[in-house]
């Protein structure tokens, strides 16, 4: 891998390229305009490029002191397993230093990746998804 370029700048992001990164990772279909909006409202952002190509990204929705919610962390398959995902998490955690809590939820099966970064299960976390039935199907919710 050549040296990686790290940035949090929004104005240089190709939102179609970011959308493609999520499709390939895979982390689902995230339309470019949706990404522009949610990244634009995220206090912390992380874009990693290798030779100009976007190879990793992530963001944190944070309020400046109480809570920072890490999300949309993904690495292009060509760069997975090289420590890049870990570095993105570390960077977003470092940017959230001093917050009372840093929270996230994993894609089912990816919990060990976040466990290695020090995250632990929350016993009372709950969520209302736009599509609750689908969230149940995908293993994000349980009834109890
Ligand atoms: C999950 C993801 C971000 C991890 O990034 P990565 O660059 O491949 O992972 P890293 O190389 O930084 O791995 C860091 C550590 O986590 C471990 N790890 C990575 N993925 C893991 C997994 N799925 N399960 C268990 N451990 C995992 C690695 O073995 C490594 O351990 P080590 O530090 O002891 O060597 C990346 O694989 C990805 O983009 N996947 C598809 C999208 C996705 O699921 N994103 C997460 C949403 S919750």
PDB file of C-alpha atoms and ligand atoms in Angstrom:
ATOM      1  CA  UNK A   1       0.000   0.000   0.000  1.00  0.00           C
ATOM      2  CA  UNK A   2       1.297   3.468  -0.823  1.00  0.00           C
ATOM      3  CA  UNK A   3       1.051   6.233   1.757  1.00  0.00           C
ATOM      4  CA  UNK A   4      -2.507   7.067   2.623  1.00  0.00           C
ATOM      5  CA  UNK A   5      -4.022  10.528   2.585  1.00  0.00           C
ATOM      6  CA  UNK A   6      -6.391  11.359   5.459  1.00  0.00           C
ATOM      7  CA  UNK A   7      -8.936  14.164   5.231  1.00  0.00           C
ATOM      8  CA  UNK A   8     -12.122  15.429   6.836  1.00  0.00           C
ATOM      9  CA  UNK A   9     -12.903  17.963   4.109  1.00  0.00           C
ATOM     10  CA  UNK A  10     -16.384  17.776   2.607  1.00  0.00           C
ATOM     11  CA  UNK A  11     -15.753  19.950  -0.435  1.00  0.00           C
ATOM     12  CA  UNK A  12     -13.357  17.491  -2.065  1.00  0.00           C
ATOM     13  CA  UNK A  13     -15.574  14.425  -1.626  1.00  0.00           C
ATOM     14  CA  UNK A  14     -16.943  12.734  -4.720  1.00  0.00           C
ATOM     15  CA  UNK A  15     -20.260  11.558  -3.234  1.00  0.00           C
ATOM     16  CA  UNK A  16     -20.765   9.030  -6.032  1.00  0.00           C
ATOM     17  CA  UNK A  17     -17.360   7.527  -5.221  1.00  0.00           C
ATOM     18  CA  UNK A  18     -18.303   7.328  -1.531  1.00  0.00           C
ATOM     19  CA  UNK A  19     -21.617   5.683  -2.431  1.00  0.00           C
ATOM     20  CA  UNK A  20     -19.702   3.151  -4.526  1.00  0.00           C
ATOM     21  CA  UNK A  21     -17.336   2.467  -1.611  1.00  0.00           C
ATOM     22  CA  UNK A  22     -20.315   1.495   0.556  1.00  0.00           C
ATOM     23  CA  UNK A  23     -21.791  -0.689  -2.197  1.00  0.00           C
ATOM     24  CA  UNK A  24     -18.507  -2.551  -2.632  1.00  0.00           C
ATOM     25  CA  UNK A  25     -17.488  -2.833   1.068  1.00  0.00           C
ATOM     26  CA  UNK A  26     -20.373  -3.899   1.350  1.00  0.00           C
ATOM     27  CA  UNK A  27     -22.323  -1.671   3.715  1.00  0.00           C
ATOM     28  CA  UNK A  28     -25.497  -1.223   1.715  1.00  0.00           C
ATOM     29  CA  UNK A  29     -26.910   1.185  -0.823  1.00  0.00           C
ATOM     30  CA  UNK A  30     -26.376   4.765   0.267  1.00  0.00           C
ATOM     31  CA  UNK A  31     -27.338   7.303  -2.408  1.00  0.00           C
ATOM     32  CA  UNK A  32     -24.857  10.159  -3.031  1.00  0.00           C
ATOM     33  CA  UNK A  33     -27.286  12.921  -2.009  1.00  0.00           C
ATOM     34  CA  UNK A  34     -28.134  11.094   1.221  1.00  0.00           C
ATOM     35  CA  UNK A  35     -24.413  10.815   2.005  1.00  0.00           C
ATOM     36  CA  UNK A  36     -23.835  14.493   1.292  1.00  0.00           C
ATOM     37  CA  UNK A  37     -26.581  15.370   3.783  1.00  0.00           C
ATOM     38  CA  UNK A  38     -25.596  13.029   6.635  1.00  0.00           C
ATOM     39  CA  UNK A  39     -21.859  13.672   6.323  1.00  0.00           C
ATOM     40  CA  UNK A  40     -22.607  17.381   6.175  1.00  0.00           C
ATOM     41  CA  UNK A  41     -24.338  17.121   9.560  1.00  0.00           C
ATOM     42  CA  UNK A  42     -21.581  15.014  11.134  1.00  0.00           C
ATOM     43  CA  UNK A  43     -19.105  16.862  13.339  1.00  0.00           C
ATOM     44  CA  UNK A  44     -16.291  14.359  12.643  1.00  0.00           C
ATOM     45  CA  UNK A  45     -15.512  12.783   9.314  1.00  0.00           C
ATOM     46  CA  UNK A  46     -12.795  10.601   7.966  1.00  0.00           C
ATOM     47  CA  UNK A  47     -11.946  10.040   4.315  1.00  0.00           C
ATOM     48  CA  UNK A  48      -8.908   7.940   3.411  1.00  0.00           C
ATOM     49  CA  UNK A  49      -7.432   7.937  -0.079  1.00  0.00           C
ATOM     50  CA  UNK A  50      -4.746   5.802  -1.655  1.00  0.00           C
ATOM     51  CA  UNK A  51      -3.257   7.377  -4.750  1.00  0.00           C
ATOM     52  CA  UNK A  52      -6.299   9.648  -4.975  1.00  0.00           C
ATOM     53  CA  UNK A  53      -8.775   6.757  -4.756  1.00  0.00           C
ATOM     54  CA  UNK A  54     -11.180   6.672  -1.826  1.00  0.00           C
ATOM     55  CA  UNK A  55     -10.459   3.447   0.097  1.00  0.00           C
ATOM     56  CA  UNK A  56     -11.983   4.062   3.529  1.00  0.00           C
ATOM     57  CA  UNK A  57     -14.441   6.323   5.294  1.00  0.00           C
ATOM     58  CA  UNK A  58     -16.386   6.866   8.461  1.00  0.00           C
ATOM     59  CA  UNK A  59     -18.113   9.571  10.451  1.00  0.00           C
ATOM     60  CA  UNK A  60     -19.287  10.476  13.919  1.00  0.00           C
ATOM     61  CA  UNK A  61     -22.482  12.301  14.751  1.00  0.00           C
ATOM     62  CA  UNK A  62     -21.398  14.260  17.780  1.00  0.00           C
ATOM     63  CA  UNK A  63     -22.734  17.080  19.949  1.00  0.00           C
ATOM     64  CA  UNK A  64     -19.484  18.603  21.151  1.00  0.00           C
ATOM     65  CA  UNK A  65     -19.232  16.977  24.565  1.00  0.00           C
ATOM     66  CA  UNK A  66     -21.811  14.443  25.664  1.00  0.00           C
ATOM     67  CA  UNK A  67     -22.269  11.837  22.963  1.00  0.00           C
ATOM     68  CA  UNK A  68     -20.472  10.818  19.804  1.00  0.00           C
ATOM     69  CA  UNK A  69     -22.090   8.168  17.617  1.00  0.00           C
ATOM     70  CA  UNK A  70     -19.732   6.390  15.238  1.00  0.00           C
ATOM     71  CA  UNK A  71     -21.255   5.152  11.989  1.00  0.00           C
ATOM     72  CA  UNK A  72     -20.797   4.348   8.308  1.00  0.00           C
ATOM     73  CA  UNK A  73     -17.308   2.916   8.818  1.00  0.00           C
ATOM     74  CA  UNK A  74     -16.203   0.989   5.745  1.00  0.00           C
ATOM     75  CA  UNK A  75     -13.066  -0.017   3.908  1.00  0.00           C
ATOM     76  CA  UNK A  76     -12.784  -1.010   0.249  1.00  0.00           C
ATOM     77  CA  UNK A  77     -12.282  -4.822  -0.060  1.00  0.00           C
ATOM     78  CA  UNK A  78      -8.829  -4.279  -1.612  1.00  0.00           C
ATOM     79  CA  UNK A  79      -7.717  -2.585   1.616  1.00  0.00           C
ATOM     80  CA  UNK A  80      -9.593  -4.686   4.194  1.00  0.00           C
ATOM     81  CA  UNK A  81      -7.486  -6.605   6.674  1.00  0.00           C
ATOM     82  CA  UNK A  82      -4.656  -4.093   6.515  1.00  0.00           C
ATOM     83  CA  UNK A  83      -5.467  -2.267   9.745  1.00  0.00           C
ATOM     84  CA  UNK A  84      -7.235   0.604   7.998  1.00  0.00           C
ATOM     85  CA  UNK A  85     -10.657   0.021   9.607  1.00  0.00           C
ATOM     86  CA  UNK A  86      -8.987  -0.004  12.994  1.00  0.00           C
ATOM     87  CA  UNK A  87      -7.208   3.277  12.224  1.00  0.00           C
ATOM     88  CA  UNK A  88     -10.479   4.924  11.127  1.00  0.00           C
ATOM     89  CA  UNK A  89     -12.139   3.882  14.394  1.00  0.00           C
ATOM     90  CA  UNK A  90      -9.115   5.095  16.372  1.00  0.00           C
ATOM     91  CA  UNK A  91      -9.224   8.444  14.628  1.00  0.00           C
ATOM     92  CA  UNK A  92     -12.946   8.977  15.266  1.00  0.00           C
ATOM     93  CA  UNK A  93     -12.466   7.898  18.898  1.00  0.00           C
ATOM     94  CA  UNK A  94      -9.535  10.313  19.265  1.00  0.00           C
ATOM     95  CA  UNK A  95     -11.640  13.152  17.824  1.00  0.00           C
ATOM     96  CA  UNK A  96     -14.309  12.241  20.421  1.00  0.00           C
ATOM     97  CA  UNK A  97     -11.826  12.348  23.314  1.00  0.00           C
ATOM     98  CA  UNK A  98     -13.376  13.814  26.448  1.00  0.00           C
ATOM     99  CA  UNK A  99     -16.943  12.909  25.455  1.00  0.00           C
ATOM    100  CA  UNK A 100     -19.015  11.209  28.167  1.00  0.00           C
ATOM    101  CA  UNK A 101     -19.777   8.359  25.782  1.00  0.00           C
ATOM    102  CA  UNK A 102     -18.918   7.112  22.333  1.00  0.00           C
ATOM    103  CA  UNK A 103     -21.537   4.729  20.994  1.00  0.00           C
ATOM    104  CA  UNK A 104     -22.126   2.590  17.915  1.00  0.00           C
ATOM    105  CA  UNK A 105     -23.887  -0.529  16.752  1.00  0.00           C
ATOM    106  CA  UNK A 106     -22.261  -3.119  14.531  1.00  0.00           C
ATOM    107  CA  UNK A 107     -23.449  -5.008  11.509  1.00  0.00           C
ATOM    108  CA  UNK A 108     -24.350  -8.417  13.029  1.00  0.00           C
ATOM    109  CA  UNK A 109     -21.153 -10.470  13.101  1.00  0.00           C
ATOM    110  CA  UNK A 110     -18.824  -7.453  13.117  1.00  0.00           C
ATOM    111  CA  UNK A 111     -18.961  -6.991  16.900  1.00  0.00           C
ATOM    112  CA  UNK A 112     -15.477  -8.542  17.452  1.00  0.00           C
ATOM    113  CA  UNK A 113     -13.917  -5.775  15.318  1.00  0.00           C
ATOM    114  CA  UNK A 114     -15.296  -3.124  17.688  1.00  0.00           C
ATOM    115  CA  UNK A 115     -14.588  -5.249  20.765  1.00  0.00           C
ATOM    116  CA  UNK A 116     -10.909  -5.093  19.815  1.00  0.00           C
ATOM    117  CA  UNK A 117     -11.179  -1.310  19.887  1.00  0.00           C
ATOM    118  CA  UNK A 118     -12.506  -1.436  23.456  1.00  0.00           C
ATOM    119  CA  UNK A 119     -16.256  -1.184  22.836  1.00  0.00           C
ATOM    120  CA  UNK A 120     -18.564  -3.329  24.969  1.00  0.00           C
ATOM    121  CA  UNK A 121     -22.246  -4.266  24.726  1.00  0.00           C
ATOM    122  CA  UNK A 122     -24.756  -1.789  26.133  1.00  0.00           C
ATOM    123  CA  UNK A 123     -27.349  -3.560  28.244  1.00  0.00           C
ATOM    124  CA  UNK A 124     -30.159  -1.076  27.676  1.00  0.00           C
ATOM    125  CA  UNK A 125     -29.616   0.246  24.153  1.00  0.00           C
ATOM    126  CA  UNK A 126     -32.843   0.448  22.122  1.00  0.00           C
ATOM    127  CA  UNK A 127     -33.743   1.766  18.691  1.00  0.00           C
ATOM    128  CA  UNK A 128     -36.611   2.826  16.482  1.00  0.00           C
ATOM    129  CA  UNK A 129     -35.705   2.105  12.881  1.00  0.00           C
ATOM    130  CA  UNK A 130     -37.584   3.562   9.942  1.00  0.00           C
ATOM    131  CA  UNK A 131     -38.310  -0.050   8.953  1.00  0.00           C
ATOM    132  CA  UNK A 132     -38.596  -1.977  12.224  1.00  0.00           C
ATOM    133  CA  UNK A 133     -39.599  -5.247  10.511  1.00  0.00           C
ATOM    134  CA  UNK A 134     -36.502  -5.176   8.327  1.00  0.00           C
ATOM    135  CA  UNK A 135     -34.299  -4.378  11.359  1.00  0.00           C
ATOM    136  CA  UNK A 136     -35.682  -7.485  13.068  1.00  0.00           C
ATOM    137  CA  UNK A 137     -35.011  -9.576   9.939  1.00  0.00           C
ATOM    138  CA  UNK A 138     -31.442  -8.296   9.715  1.00  0.00           C
ATOM    139  CA  UNK A 139     -30.689  -9.045  13.351  1.00  0.00           C
ATOM    140  CA  UNK A 140     -30.484  -5.497  14.708  1.00  0.00           C
ATOM    141  CA  UNK A 141     -33.456  -5.833  17.074  1.00  0.00           C
ATOM    142  CA  UNK A 142     -34.952  -8.435  19.336  1.00  0.00           C
ATOM    143  CA  UNK A 143     -38.350  -8.431  20.997  1.00  0.00           C
ATOM    144  CA  UNK A 144     -37.421  -8.902  24.693  1.00  0.00           C
TER     145      UNK A 144
HETATM  146  C1  LIG B   1     -15.398  -4.064   9.241  1.00  0.00           C
HETATM  147  C2  LIG B   1     -14.283  -3.299   8.530  1.00  0.00           C
HETATM  148  C3  LIG B   1     -14.533  -1.784   8.662  1.00  0.00           C
HETATM  149  C4  LIG B   1     -12.954  -3.663   9.208  1.00  0.00           C
HETATM  150  O1  LIG B   1     -11.919  -2.945   8.592  1.00  0.00           O
HETATM  151  P1  LIG B   1     -10.561  -3.681   8.188  1.00  0.00           P
HETATM  152  O2  LIG B   1      -9.621  -2.678   7.667  1.00  0.00           O
HETATM  153  O3  LIG B   1     -10.904  -4.842   7.301  1.00  0.00           O
HETATM  154  O4  LIG B   1     -10.097  -4.274   9.596  1.00  0.00           O
HETATM  155  P2  LIG B   1      -8.638  -4.114  10.259  1.00  0.00           P
HETATM  156  O5  LIG B   1      -7.641  -4.686   9.313  1.00  0.00           O
HETATM  157  O6  LIG B   1      -8.435  -2.724  10.700  1.00  0.00           O
HETATM  158  O7  LIG B   1      -8.814  -5.061  11.514  1.00  0.00           O
HETATM  159  C5  LIG B   1      -8.527  -4.626  12.834  1.00  0.00           C
HETATM  160  C6  LIG B   1      -8.687  -5.811  13.748  1.00  0.00           C
HETATM  161  O8  LIG B   1     -10.046  -6.259  13.752  1.00  0.00           O
HETATM  162  C7  LIG B   1     -10.106  -7.613  13.321  1.00  0.00           C
HETATM  163  N1  LIG B   1     -11.286  -7.760  12.471  1.00  0.00           N
HETATM  164  C8  LIG B   1     -11.557  -7.114  11.323  1.00  0.00           C
HETATM  165  N2  LIG B   1     -12.751  -7.496  10.829  1.00  0.00           N
HETATM  166  C9  LIG B   1     -13.223  -8.403  11.708  1.00  0.00           C
HETATM  167  C10 LIG B   1     -14.406  -9.205  11.762  1.00  0.00           C
HETATM  168  N3  LIG B   1     -15.360  -9.114  10.825  1.00  0.00           N
HETATM  169  N4  LIG B   1     -14.565 -10.039  12.809  1.00  0.00           N
HETATM  170  C11 LIG B   1     -13.601 -10.147  13.755  1.00  0.00           C
HETATM  171  N5  LIG B   1     -12.466  -9.422  13.765  1.00  0.00           N
HETATM  172  C12 LIG B   1     -12.279  -8.584  12.753  1.00  0.00           C
HETATM  173  C13 LIG B   1      -8.827  -7.860  12.547  1.00  0.00           C
HETATM  174  O9  LIG B   1      -8.485  -9.227  12.575  1.00  0.00           O
HETATM  175  C14 LIG B   1      -7.844  -6.997  13.301  1.00  0.00           C
HETATM  176  O10 LIG B   1      -7.391  -7.670  14.471  1.00  0.00           O
HETATM  177  P3  LIG B   1      -5.895  -7.456  15.046  1.00  0.00           P
HETATM  178  O11 LIG B   1      -5.777  -5.980  15.366  1.00  0.00           O
HETATM  179  O12 LIG B   1      -5.857  -8.331  16.243  1.00  0.00           O
HETATM  180  O13 LIG B   1      -4.984  -7.875  13.944  1.00  0.00           O
HETATM  181  C15 LIG B   1     -14.170  -3.683   7.031  1.00  0.00           C
HETATM  182  O14 LIG B   1     -13.900  -5.063   6.919  1.00  0.00           O
HETATM  183  C16 LIG B   1     -15.411  -3.341   6.221  1.00  0.00           C
HETATM  184  O15 LIG B   1     -15.502  -2.262   5.660  1.00  0.00           O
HETATM  185  N6  LIG B   1     -16.368  -4.274   6.119  1.00  0.00           N
HETATM  186  C17 LIG B   1     -17.592  -4.052   5.355  1.00  0.00           C
HETATM  187  C18 LIG B   1     -18.424  -2.923   5.915  1.00  0.00           C
HETATM  188  C19 LIG B   1     -18.773  -3.133   7.384  1.00  0.00           C
HETATM  189  O16 LIG B   1     -19.269  -4.185   7.774  1.00  0.00           O
HETATM  190  N7  LIG B   1     -18.493  -2.093   8.198  1.00  0.00           N
HETATM  191  C20 LIG B   1     -18.721  -2.166   9.613  1.00  0.00           C
HETATM  192  C21 LIG B   1     -20.074  -1.697   9.940  1.00  0.00           C
HETATM  193  S1  LIG B   1     -20.487  -2.106  11.581  1.00  0.00           S
END
